[in-house]
Coordinates of C-alpha atoms in Angstrom, one line a residue:
M4 CA 104.6 78.6 128.0
E5 CA 103.9 82.5 128.0
T6 CA 101.1 83.5 128.1
S7 CA 99.5 87.0 127.0
A8 CA 95.7 87.5 125.9
H9 CA 94.0 89.8 123.8
D10 CA 91.0 91.4 122.1
I11 CA 91.6 90.7 118.3
L12 CA 94.7 88.4 117.4
I13 CA 95.4 88.9 113.4
I14 CA 98.2 86.3 111.9
G15 CA 99.9 88.0 109.2
G16 CA 102.1 91.7 108.9
G17 CA 101.2 91.6 104.7
G18 CA 98.8 93.8 103.0
A19 CA 95.7 92.0 104.5
G20 CA 96.8 91.9 108.0
L21 CA 97.8 96.3 108.1
R22 CA 94.6 96.9 107.0
A23 CA 92.8 95.1 108.8
A24 CA 94.6 96.0 112.4
I25 CA 94.4 100.0 111.0
E26 CA 90.6 99.4 110.5
I27 CA 90.4 97.9 114.1
A28 CA 92.8 100.3 115.5
E29 CA 90.7 103.7 113.9
L30 CA 87.3 102.6 114.5
N31 CA 88.2 101.5 118.2
P32 CA 91.3 102.8 119.7
K33 CA 91.0 101.6 122.7
L34 CA 91.0 97.5 121.1
S35 CA 93.9 95.7 121.9
V36 CA 94.9 94.6 118.1
A37 CA 97.7 91.8 118.5
M38 CA 99.3 91.0 114.4
V39 CA 101.1 87.4 114.4
S40 CA 104.0 86.9 111.8
K41 CA 107.2 84.5 111.0
V42 CA 108.4 87.7 109.3
Y43 CA 109.1 91.4 110.3
P44 CA 106.3 92.9 108.0
M45 CA 108.4 94.3 105.9
R46 CA 109.0 91.3 104.6
S47 CA 105.9 89.7 104.2
H48 CA 105.2 88.3 100.6
T49 CA 102.8 91.4 99.4
V50 CA 106.0 93.6 99.2
S51 CA 107.3 91.0 96.0
A52 CA 103.6 92.0 93.8
E53 CA 104.9 94.6 90.9
G54 CA 101.8 95.1 88.9
G55 CA 100.1 96.8 89.8
A56 CA 96.2 97.3 91.8
A57 CA 92.3 98.2 89.8
G58 CA 89.5 100.2 90.7
V59 CA 88.2 102.7 88.6
A60 CA 89.7 105.8 88.2
G61 CA 87.8 107.0 84.3
Q62 CA 85.5 108.9 82.8
D63 CA 85.8 106.0 80.8
D64 CA 85.1 103.5 83.2
S65 CA 82.3 102.2 85.7
I66 CA 81.6 100.0 88.5
D67 CA 79.5 97.7 86.1
E68 CA 82.1 97.2 84.1
H69 CA 84.9 95.8 86.2
C70 CA 82.4 93.7 87.9
Y71 CA 81.8 92.4 84.4
D72 CA 85.7 92.0 84.5
T73 CA 86.4 90.1 87.0
I74 CA 83.1 87.7 86.8
S75 CA 84.1 86.5 83.2
G76 CA 88.0 86.6 84.0
S77 CA 86.3 84.4 86.9
D78 CA 85.3 82.0 84.4
W79 CA 81.6 82.7 86.3
L80 CA 83.5 81.1 89.7
G81 CA 83.5 84.2 91.6
D82 CA 80.8 85.9 93.8
Q83 CA 79.7 88.1 92.4
D84 CA 77.4 89.4 95.3
A85 CA 82.0 89.6 96.6
I86 CA 82.5 90.4 93.7
E87 CA 80.3 94.8 93.8
F88 CA 80.8 94.1 96.8
F89 CA 85.2 94.8 95.5
C90 CA 84.7 96.7 92.6
N91 CA 82.3 99.4 94.6
E92 CA 85.2 100.1 97.6
I93 CA 88.6 99.4 96.5
P94 CA 88.5 103.5 94.5
K95 CA 88.0 104.5 97.3
E96 CA 90.6 102.4 99.2
L97 CA 93.1 103.6 96.5
L98 CA 93.1 107.0 97.0
R99 CA 92.6 106.1 101.0
L100 CA 96.3 105.4 100.3
E101 CA 97.3 107.4 98.4
H102 CA 95.9 109.8 101.9
W103 CA 98.3 107.4 103.0
G104 CA 101.4 108.4 101.6
C105 CA 101.3 106.0 98.4
P106 CA 104.0 107.8 96.1
W107 CA 101.1 106.6 92.7
S108 CA 102.9 107.0 89.6
R109 CA 101.4 110.0 88.3
E110 CA 100.9 111.5 84.1
P111 CA 103.1 114.9 83.8
D112 CA 99.2 117.1 83.8
G113 CA 99.5 115.0 88.0
R114 CA 96.5 112.3 87.6
I115 CA 97.3 109.0 88.8
A116 CA 98.3 107.6 85.9
V117 CA 97.3 103.7 85.2
R118 CA 97.5 101.0 82.9
P119 CA 96.2 98.2 80.9
F120 CA 95.6 94.8 82.1
G121 CA 95.4 91.1 81.8
G122 CA 91.4 90.2 81.1
M123 CA 90.6 94.1 82.0
K124 CA 89.0 96.0 79.1
K125 CA 89.6 99.5 79.7
M126 CA 92.9 101.2 82.1
R127 CA 91.9 100.5 85.0
T128 CA 94.7 100.2 87.2
W129 CA 97.2 101.8 89.5
F130 CA 101.6 101.9 89.6
A131 CA 104.0 103.0 91.4
A132 CA 106.4 102.0 88.8
D133 CA 106.6 98.1 89.0
K134 CA 106.6 98.4 92.7
T135 CA 104.1 98.7 94.0
G136 CA 103.5 95.6 96.4
F137 CA 106.5 97.6 97.7
H138 CA 105.4 101.4 97.7
M139 CA 101.8 100.3 99.4
L140 CA 103.7 97.7 102.1
H141 CA 105.4 100.3 102.9
T142 CA 102.8 103.1 103.8
L143 CA 100.4 100.9 105.7
F144 CA 102.9 99.7 107.7
Q145 CA 104.1 103.3 108.8
T146 CA 100.2 103.7 109.3
S147 CA 100.0 100.7 111.9
L148 CA 103.2 102.5 113.8
K149 CA 101.4 105.6 115.0
Y150 CA 98.7 103.1 116.6
E151 CA 99.9 102.5 120.3
S152 CA 96.6 99.5 120.2
I153 CA 98.6 97.4 118.0
T154 CA 101.1 94.9 119.2
R155 CA 103.3 93.2 117.1
Y156 CA 104.3 89.7 117.3
D157 CA 106.7 89.5 114.8
E158 CA 109.2 86.6 114.5
C159 CA 106.3 84.2 116.1
F160 CA 104.8 81.2 113.9
A161 CA 102.3 79.8 114.2
T162 CA 101.4 75.8 115.0
R163 CA 97.6 75.9 116.5
L164 CA 94.6 77.7 116.9
L165 CA 93.3 77.4 120.2
V166 CA 89.5 76.1 119.9
E167 CA 87.0 76.3 122.7
D168 CA 83.5 74.8 122.4
G169 CA 83.1 75.8 118.2
A170 CA 85.1 79.2 119.3
V171 CA 88.4 80.5 118.2
R172 CA 90.0 81.9 121.1
G173 CA 93.2 82.1 120.0
L174 CA 97.0 80.3 118.6
V175 CA 100.1 79.2 120.1
A176 CA 103.2 80.4 118.2
I177 CA 107.1 79.1 118.9
E178 CA 109.1 82.8 119.1
L179 CA 111.7 82.3 116.8
R180 CA 114.8 83.9 118.3
S181 CA 114.4 82.2 121.8
G182 CA 112.5 79.3 121.1
K183 CA 109.5 80.3 123.5
V184 CA 105.5 78.9 123.2
R185 CA 103.8 81.0 123.2
A186 CA 99.9 81.0 124.2
I187 CA 98.6 84.3 122.7
Q188 CA 94.6 84.4 123.3
A189 CA 92.0 86.7 121.5
K190 CA 88.1 87.1 121.1
A191 CA 89.0 86.7 117.4
V192 CA 91.5 85.7 115.0
I193 CA 92.0 86.4 111.4
I194 CA 94.2 84.8 109.5
C195 CA 95.9 87.1 106.7
T196 CA 98.9 84.8 106.0
G197 CA 99.0 84.8 102.1
G198 CA 99.7 81.7 99.5
C199 CA 100.1 78.5 99.2
G200 CA 102.7 78.4 95.6
R201 CA 105.7 76.6 97.6
V202 CA 103.4 73.4 96.9
F203 CA 105.3 73.6 93.6
P204 CA 108.1 73.5 92.8
F205 CA 108.2 76.4 90.0
T206 CA 106.7 79.8 92.0
T207 CA 106.6 83.6 92.3
N208 CA 106.0 82.8 95.5
A209 CA 108.7 83.1 98.5
N210 CA 110.0 80.8 100.8
I211 CA 107.3 82.3 103.4
C212 CA 105.1 81.0 101.8
T213 CA 103.9 77.4 102.8
G214 CA 100.1 77.9 103.2
D215 CA 100.3 77.6 107.4
G216 CA 97.3 80.2 108.3
M217 CA 95.6 77.5 105.2
A218 CA 96.6 75.0 107.2
L219 CA 95.6 76.2 110.7
A220 CA 92.0 76.7 110.0
Y221 CA 91.6 73.9 108.6
Q222 CA 93.5 71.2 110.6
A223 CA 90.8 72.9 113.4
G224 CA 88.0 72.3 111.0
A225 CA 87.1 74.8 108.5
P226 CA 86.7 74.0 104.8
L227 CA 89.1 75.5 102.4
K228 CA 87.3 76.5 99.3
D229 CA 87.7 75.9 95.6
M230 CA 91.7 74.5 96.2
E231 CA 92.4 72.8 93.1
M232 CA 92.2 77.3 91.1
A233 CA 95.7 77.5 91.3
Q234 CA 96.5 80.3 88.9
Y235 CA 100.3 80.2 86.7
H236 CA 102.0 83.2 85.3
P237 CA 103.1 83.2 81.9
T238 CA 106.0 85.0 82.4
G239 CA 108.8 84.1 85.7
L240 CA 112.4 83.1 84.7
P241 CA 112.7 79.7 84.1
F242 CA 115.7 79.0 87.5
T243 CA 114.3 81.0 90.1
G244 CA 109.9 81.3 90.0
I245 CA 110.9 85.1 90.3
L246 CA 107.3 87.3 89.2
I247 CA 108.2 88.9 85.3
T248 CA 105.3 92.0 85.4
E249 CA 102.7 91.7 83.7
A250 CA 103.0 94.9 84.0
A251 CA 106.2 94.4 81.4
R252 CA 102.8 93.2 78.5
A253 CA 101.3 95.4 79.5
E254 CA 103.9 98.2 78.4
G255 CA 103.7 96.4 75.3
G256 CA 106.5 93.8 75.5
W257 CA 105.6 90.4 72.6
L258 CA 105.6 86.8 73.0
L259 CA 108.2 84.9 71.0
N260 CA 108.2 81.8 69.9
K261 CA 112.0 79.6 68.9
D262 CA 111.2 80.9 66.2
G263 CA 111.0 84.9 66.4
Y264 CA 106.9 84.8 66.1
R265 CA 103.9 86.2 68.4
F266 CA 102.8 82.8 68.8
L267 CA 98.8 83.7 70.4
Q268 CA 97.1 84.8 67.7
D269 CA 97.2 81.4 66.5
Y270 CA 95.6 80.8 70.1
D271 CA 92.1 80.9 71.9
L272 CA 93.0 83.8 74.4
G273 CA 88.4 84.5 75.3
K274 CA 87.1 85.9 72.1
P275 CA 88.9 89.3 72.1
T276 CA 88.1 92.1 70.2
P277 CA 90.1 95.1 69.0
T278 CA 90.1 97.6 71.0
P279 CA 92.5 100.5 71.5
V280 CA 93.7 99.3 75.0
F281 CA 93.4 95.4 73.1
R282 CA 95.8 95.8 70.2
S283 CA 98.0 93.5 72.1
M284 CA 97.2 90.5 71.9
E285 CA 100.3 89.4 75.3
L286 CA 96.7 90.8 77.3
G287 CA 94.7 87.8 77.4
P288 CA 94.3 86.1 80.6
R289 CA 96.8 84.0 82.3
D290 CA 94.9 81.5 82.4
R291 CA 95.0 81.6 78.7
V292 CA 98.1 82.5 78.3
S293 CA 100.5 80.3 80.3
Q294 CA 98.0 77.6 78.4
A295 CA 99.1 78.8 75.3
I296 CA 102.8 78.3 76.3
I297 CA 102.3 74.9 77.3
G298 CA 101.2 74.6 73.6
E299 CA 104.2 76.0 72.2
F300 CA 106.6 73.3 74.2
E301 CA 104.8 70.9 72.9
K302 CA 104.0 72.0 69.8
G303 CA 108.1 71.6 70.2
R304 CA 108.3 75.2 69.4
G305 CA 109.7 76.7 73.2
F306 CA 113.6 76.8 73.9
H307 CA 115.2 74.0 75.9
G308 CA 117.7 75.1 78.6
P309 CA 118.7 73.6 81.8
Y310 CA 115.1 73.9 83.8
G311 CA 113.0 73.5 81.2
D312 CA 111.8 74.5 78.4
Y313 CA 110.9 78.2 77.4
V314 CA 110.1 81.0 75.6
H315 CA 110.8 84.7 75.0
L316 CA 109.1 87.9 76.5
D317 CA 111.0 91.0 74.5
L318 CA 111.0 94.3 75.5
R319 CA 113.7 95.3 73.2
H320 CA 111.5 98.2 70.6
L321 CA 110.1 99.4 74.0
G322 CA 113.4 101.3 74.8
E323 CA 116.1 101.6 77.4
H324 CA 113.7 105.1 78.6
K325 CA 110.7 103.6 78.8
I326 CA 112.6 100.7 80.8
E327 CA 113.4 102.6 82.8
T328 CA 110.6 104.7 83.3
R329 CA 107.5 102.5 84.6
L330 CA 109.6 98.9 84.0
P331 CA 113.3 99.5 86.6
M332 CA 111.5 96.4 88.9
V333 CA 112.5 94.1 85.8
R334 CA 115.5 95.8 84.1
E335 CA 116.8 95.4 88.0
L336 CA 115.9 91.6 88.6
C337 CA 117.4 90.6 85.3
L338 CA 120.2 91.8 85.6
K339 CA 120.9 90.1 89.2
Y340 CA 119.0 86.8 88.1
E341 CA 119.8 86.1 84.5
N342 CA 122.8 88.3 84.2
L343 CA 121.0 90.1 80.9
D344 CA 119.6 93.3 80.0
P345 CA 115.7 93.1 78.6
V346 CA 117.6 96.5 76.6
K347 CA 118.9 94.5 74.4
E348 CA 118.1 90.6 74.5
P349 CA 114.8 89.2 75.2
I350 CA 113.8 87.6 78.7
R351 CA 113.7 83.8 79.8
I352 CA 110.0 83.2 80.7
R353 CA 107.5 80.1 81.2
P354 CA 104.2 78.9 83.2
V355 CA 105.0 79.6 87.4
L356 CA 102.5 79.1 90.4
H357 CA 101.7 82.6 90.7
Y358 CA 98.1 82.9 93.4
M359 CA 95.7 80.5 94.2
M360 CA 92.3 81.9 94.0
G361 CA 91.2 78.9 96.7
G362 CA 91.8 79.1 99.8
V363 CA 89.8 79.3 103.7
H364 CA 85.9 79.2 102.6
T365 CA 84.3 82.5 104.1
D366 CA 81.0 84.3 103.6
I367 CA 81.3 87.9 102.3
N368 CA 81.3 89.5 105.4
T369 CA 84.9 87.9 106.2
A370 CA 83.7 85.1 109.1
T371 CA 84.3 81.4 108.6
T372 CA 82.1 78.8 109.3
L373 CA 84.8 78.9 113.0
P374 CA 82.6 81.0 115.4
G375 CA 85.8 84.3 116.1
L376 CA 87.4 83.1 112.9
F377 CA 88.2 85.1 110.0
A378 CA 89.8 85.2 107.0
A379 CA 91.3 88.1 104.0
G380 CA 93.2 88.3 101.2
E381 CA 95.0 85.3 99.7
A382 CA 95.4 83.4 102.3
A383 CA 90.5 83.3 102.3
C384 CA 88.0 82.9 99.1
V385 CA 85.7 85.6 99.5
S386 CA 85.4 84.6 96.9
I387 CA 85.9 87.5 94.0
N388 CA 88.9 85.2 91.8
G389 CA 86.9 82.0 91.3
A390 CA 88.6 79.9 89.1
N391 CA 91.4 82.3 87.2
R392 CA 92.5 86.5 88.8
L393 CA 92.6 88.6 86.7
G394 CA 96.3 91.1 87.3
S395 CA 96.4 93.6 89.7
N396 CA 92.7 92.1 91.4
S397 CA 94.5 90.9 94.1
L398 CA 96.1 93.7 95.8
G399 CA 92.7 95.5 95.7
E400 CA 92.4 92.5 97.7
I401 CA 93.5 93.1 100.4
L402 CA 92.5 96.6 101.2
V403 CA 88.8 95.8 101.1
Y404 CA 88.7 92.5 101.7
G405 CA 91.3 93.8 104.9
A406 CA 89.3 96.9 106.2
R407 CA 86.7 94.6 106.2
S408 CA 88.0 92.4 108.6
G409 CA 88.9 94.5 110.7
R410 CA 84.9 95.4 111.1
S411 CA 84.0 92.2 111.3
A412 CA 85.8 91.4 114.4
L413 CA 85.1 93.9 115.2
Q414 CA 81.6 93.8 115.3
Y415 CA 81.9 89.7 116.1
I416 CA 83.2 91.0 119.8
E417 CA 81.1 93.7 120.4
G418 CA 77.8 91.0 120.5
A419 CA 79.4 88.0 121.6
N420 CA 79.9 86.5 125.0
G421 CA 82.9 87.5 126.2
R422 CA 83.3 84.8 129.4
S423 CA 85.8 81.7 128.1
N424 CA 86.7 78.6 129.4
Q425 CA 90.7 79.8 130.1
S426 CA 92.0 76.7 132.3
A427 CA 89.8 74.3 128.7
I428 CA 92.3 76.5 126.7
L429 CA 94.9 76.7 128.2
S430 CA 95.7 72.9 128.3
Q431 CA 94.6 72.8 124.7
A432 CA 97.7 74.9 124.7
A433 CA 99.6 73.0 126.8
D434 CA 99.3 69.6 124.1
E435 CA 100.8 71.7 121.5
E436 CA 103.8 73.3 123.6
R437 CA 103.6 68.9 124.0
R438 CA 103.0 67.6 120.7
L439 CA 106.1 70.1 119.3
E440 CA 108.6 69.2 122.3
Q441 CA 107.7 64.5 121.6
Q442 CA 107.1 65.3 117.2
F443 CA 110.4 68.0 117.4
L444 CA 112.2 69.4 119.3
R445 CA 113.0 66.5 121.9
K446 CA 112.5 63.3 118.4
T447 CA 115.5 60.7 118.0
G448 CA 115.4 58.6 115.2
G449 CA 113.9 59.3 111.7
T450 CA 114.7 58.6 108.9
E451 CA 112.8 60.8 106.8
R452 CA 114.9 64.4 104.9
I453 CA 112.0 67.5 105.4
A454 CA 114.6 68.6 102.7
K455 CA 113.7 65.3 100.3
L456 CA 110.0 64.8 100.9
R457 CA 109.3 68.2 100.7
D458 CA 111.0 68.3 96.9
E459 CA 109.0 64.8 96.1
M460 CA 105.6 66.5 97.3
S461 CA 106.5 69.9 94.7
H462 CA 107.6 66.9 91.7
T463 CA 103.5 65.8 92.7
M464 CA 102.0 69.0 92.3
E465 CA 104.0 69.5 89.0
T466 CA 103.1 66.4 87.9
G467 CA 100.0 65.5 88.6
C468 CA 98.1 69.5 89.6
G469 CA 99.9 71.4 86.3
I470 CA 98.1 73.2 84.6
Y471 CA 96.5 70.4 82.5
R472 CA 95.0 67.8 84.6
E473 CA 93.8 64.6 84.4
R474 CA 92.3 61.3 86.4
N475 CA 95.4 58.7 86.0
S476 CA 97.6 62.1 87.0
L477 CA 95.4 63.3 90.0
V478 CA 95.0 59.4 90.9
D479 CA 98.5 59.2 91.7
S480 CA 98.9 61.8 92.6
A481 CA 97.2 62.0 95.4
N482 CA 98.5 58.4 96.3
K483 CA 101.8 59.6 97.3
L484 CA 100.6 62.3 99.1
S485 CA 98.9 60.2 100.8
E486 CA 102.7 58.3 101.6
L487 CA 104.4 61.1 102.4
H488 CA 101.7 62.5 105.2
E489 CA 103.0 58.7 106.6
R490 CA 106.5 59.4 105.4
Y491 CA 105.9 62.9 107.6
Q492 CA 105.5 60.7 111.1
N493 CA 109.5 59.7 111.0
V494 CA 110.7 62.6 109.8
A495 CA 114.5 62.7 111.3
M496 CA 114.8 65.6 113.5
D497 CA 118.8 67.1 113.6
D498 CA 118.4 70.2 115.1
H499 CA 117.3 70.6 118.6
T500 CA 118.2 74.0 120.2
R501 CA 115.3 76.5 120.9
T502 CA 117.7 79.9 119.3
F503 CA 116.6 80.6 114.7
N504 CA 115.9 76.5 114.6
T505 CA 115.2 76.4 110.8
Q506 CA 115.2 72.7 110.9
L507 CA 112.0 73.5 113.0
T508 CA 110.7 76.3 111.2
S509 CA 110.2 74.0 107.9
A510 CA 109.4 71.1 109.7
L511 CA 106.6 72.0 110.2
E512 CA 106.4 74.3 107.4
L513 CA 105.9 71.0 105.7
G514 CA 103.2 69.3 107.2
F515 CA 101.3 72.9 106.3
M516 CA 101.9 71.5 103.0
L517 CA 101.6 68.5 102.4
D518 CA 97.9 69.0 104.7
V519 CA 97.6 71.9 101.5
A520 CA 98.1 70.1 98.6
E521 CA 95.9 67.4 99.4
T522 CA 93.1 69.6 99.6
I523 CA 94.3 70.9 96.5
V524 CA 94.9 67.4 94.3
H525 CA 91.1 66.3 95.5
S526 CA 89.5 69.2 94.6
A527 CA 91.1 68.7 91.5
L528 CA 89.8 65.5 90.7
N529 CA 86.2 65.4 92.2
R530 CA 85.0 69.0 89.3
E531 CA 85.6 66.9 86.7
E532 CA 85.3 70.0 84.2
S533 CA 87.4 72.9 82.7
R534 CA 86.7 76.3 83.9
G535 CA 89.8 78.6 83.9
A536 CA 92.9 78.0 85.8
H537 CA 92.0 73.9 86.6
Q538 CA 92.0 72.2 82.6
R539 CA 91.0 68.1 82.8
R540 CA 92.0 66.5 79.5
D541 CA 90.1 63.8 79.4
F542 CA 86.3 67.2 80.4
P543 CA 87.9 69.7 78.9
K544 CA 84.3 71.7 78.9
R545 CA 83.5 73.8 80.7
D546 CA 80.3 72.2 83.0
D547 CA 77.9 74.8 84.7
N548 CA 75.1 72.9 85.2
K549 CA 77.4 70.3 87.8
F550 CA 80.1 73.0 87.9
L551 CA 78.5 76.2 88.4
A552 CA 79.8 75.5 92.4
H553 CA 82.7 75.7 94.5
S554 CA 84.0 73.3 96.1
M555 CA 84.5 72.7 100.4
A556 CA 87.0 70.5 101.3
Y557 CA 86.2 69.0 104.9
R558 CA 89.7 68.0 107.4
S559 CA 88.6 64.3 107.5
A560 CA 89.2 62.0 111.0
E561 CA 91.2 59.7 109.0
G562 CA 91.8 59.6 104.9
P563 CA 91.6 62.2 101.8
P564 CA 89.6 65.6 102.6
Q565 CA 85.9 65.7 102.5
I566 CA 84.1 67.8 99.2
E567 CA 81.0 69.2 99.1
Y568 CA 79.9 71.9 96.9
L569 CA 77.8 75.1 97.2
P570 CA 76.7 77.0 94.5
V571 CA 78.0 80.2 93.2
V572 CA 76.2 83.4 93.8
I573 CA 74.8 85.3 90.7
T574 CA 73.2 88.6 91.0
R575 CA 72.9 90.4 87.0
W576 CA 75.5 88.4 85.6
P577 CA 74.5 85.4 84.4
P578 CA 76.9 82.4 82.9
G579 CA 78.2 83.4 79.4
E580 CA 81.2 83.0 77.4
R581 CA 84.9 84.3 79.0
V582 CA 85.1 87.3 77.0
Y583 CA 87.7 89.6 76.9
G584 CA 88.6 92.9 75.2
R585 CA 85.3 94.1 75.0

C-alpha cells in the first residue's frame, strides 16, 4: 500500500472540486491540496450541463427576486439563509469566471446574454450556447493548472474515509491503472463527487454518477439529508436518458401530446401570471411539468415506443438559424442518438431522473457533522434546492459552495489540532486493503451477478420510488433493497487482475448505490405528504405542520437507516402558495 499526505484532500474533479481547490490555492499557496477523481477532470459530469447558470444581471431584476423564486421553487424546503447567501454570491462568481476566460454568450451590443428558465420570473440565466457546463469546466480546469500546490490523483477510486478520534483524516483509494491501494492522509476532506442518478434506470446522469461521496460520508457516520427529493427532468431521450436542455423550452419549444396538443395548459403548474418572459407554459417548474407528462401517459395521450411512453418536444417553428446558434448541442444529440433533425421533426422525450436535491448534510459553511469533513455541489445538501431545484441554479451552486467549502476547510485546519494517531489511521487503511482483497479481488464462488443486482435495484427504484409514490410500493421497494443488500454479499467476481479492473469498480459502485437507494426509499416512506419532487398519492397535500423539516437519514448498525428531522431555516419568507412567473 502506498501512502501520501496533504493538507486538504478533495474527492471529485468536477466543477465544485476544482472551484474548492482554486479557492484554497489562492488563499494559501503554501498548502498542499490533493484532488482524487475516478475520472480525468474534464470527463466529470459537470461537462454535460447545457442550459446555463442563474445570477442577477439586469436592472429589472434583484437578489430578493432570485431568492423568492428559489424558495418558492423549493416548495419551502430550502434553507433561506443558505439561499440568500447563494443569490448574493453567484453574480460575483459568474463574473469571476468571465475574467478567467469563460466564453459567455453575448448580445449584439456586447452585454452578457441571459435567457429565461423554468420557475424563474426574470431572465437571469447566463449561458454559453447550450454547452455551458463544458465551457465552465474547461475554464475551471485550465485555471487550476497554474497552481503548483494542487496535486491530482486522476483515475483513483475512493473506497473509504479514514476517521480517527471522530475526525476525518483522509481516505483509501484504488489507483485504477495499476490496482495499487493508496492511503492518502489529510487534515480536512471535501466531498465533491456529484449525484447518484444511476440508482434509477432512466437518467440524464453519466455512468460515473453512482453516489460514491454520499455513501462514503454515510458509511463514516454523517447523515444524508432530504434524499427522497429526487428530481425528474421532463425532457430526456427515451432510450439513453440523455438530457435535452431546458433551454430548448426557454427558446420557445413546445410540449405536444399524440394529438399535437399543448397539454400543459390543462395542468396546474403553480399558478402562473402572464408576463413577457412567461408567456410559455412550458417554463413551469420541472417537477410540475414532469408530473403533467405522466398525467398524459395515464390518460392514454402519449406515444408508445420500445422504451416506454413519450411525448413530443417541438422546436421546428424556431427555425434552423435559431436552433443552430442557440441550441447547437440539442441538434447534435438528436442527430447522433435519435437519428432525427429537430429542424424538421419533433423530438421524442420522457421524464428521466436528473438531479438529487438531497445529499450529505452540511451547514451553511459546508461543514458536515463529522469534524474535518466538508461537502459541496450535488453530493451535498446545504440546502438551497429543497424539494425542487430550479433549472440553472446547480451550476451556480458548485461555484458558490465549492469556493465556500475551500475557505471552510482552510479555516478548519488553521484552528485544528494537527496531531493525529498515524498508526491508527494506517491500521484502518490496512483493514480496508484486506477487505478489498477478501471481498472482491481474491473472492471465488460467488453466485450473484453485478449486472443483475443493479438492474433489479434500478427497476425497484423506478417502480416504487419514481415520480409518484405510495406506501405499499415504498414498503415493497424497501424490502427488495434489503434483499439485494444480502445478495450483494455473495456477488461473483471473475476478474482478479489489477489493471483497470472494471468489474471491481462496478462492484464497489453497486455497494455505494444500494446504500444510497435505501436512504431514498426510507426517507420517502417516512415523509407522509406531497412536496415538490416527492409526490405521495396517499398523502396528496403539503403538510407544513409535520413536514416543514429536512429528513435526516443515519446509518444503522443493522437494518434500515434511522430517519430523523431537522427544522427548515426560515428568515424573511414564510411558507406560502407556490407560484411562478410573478
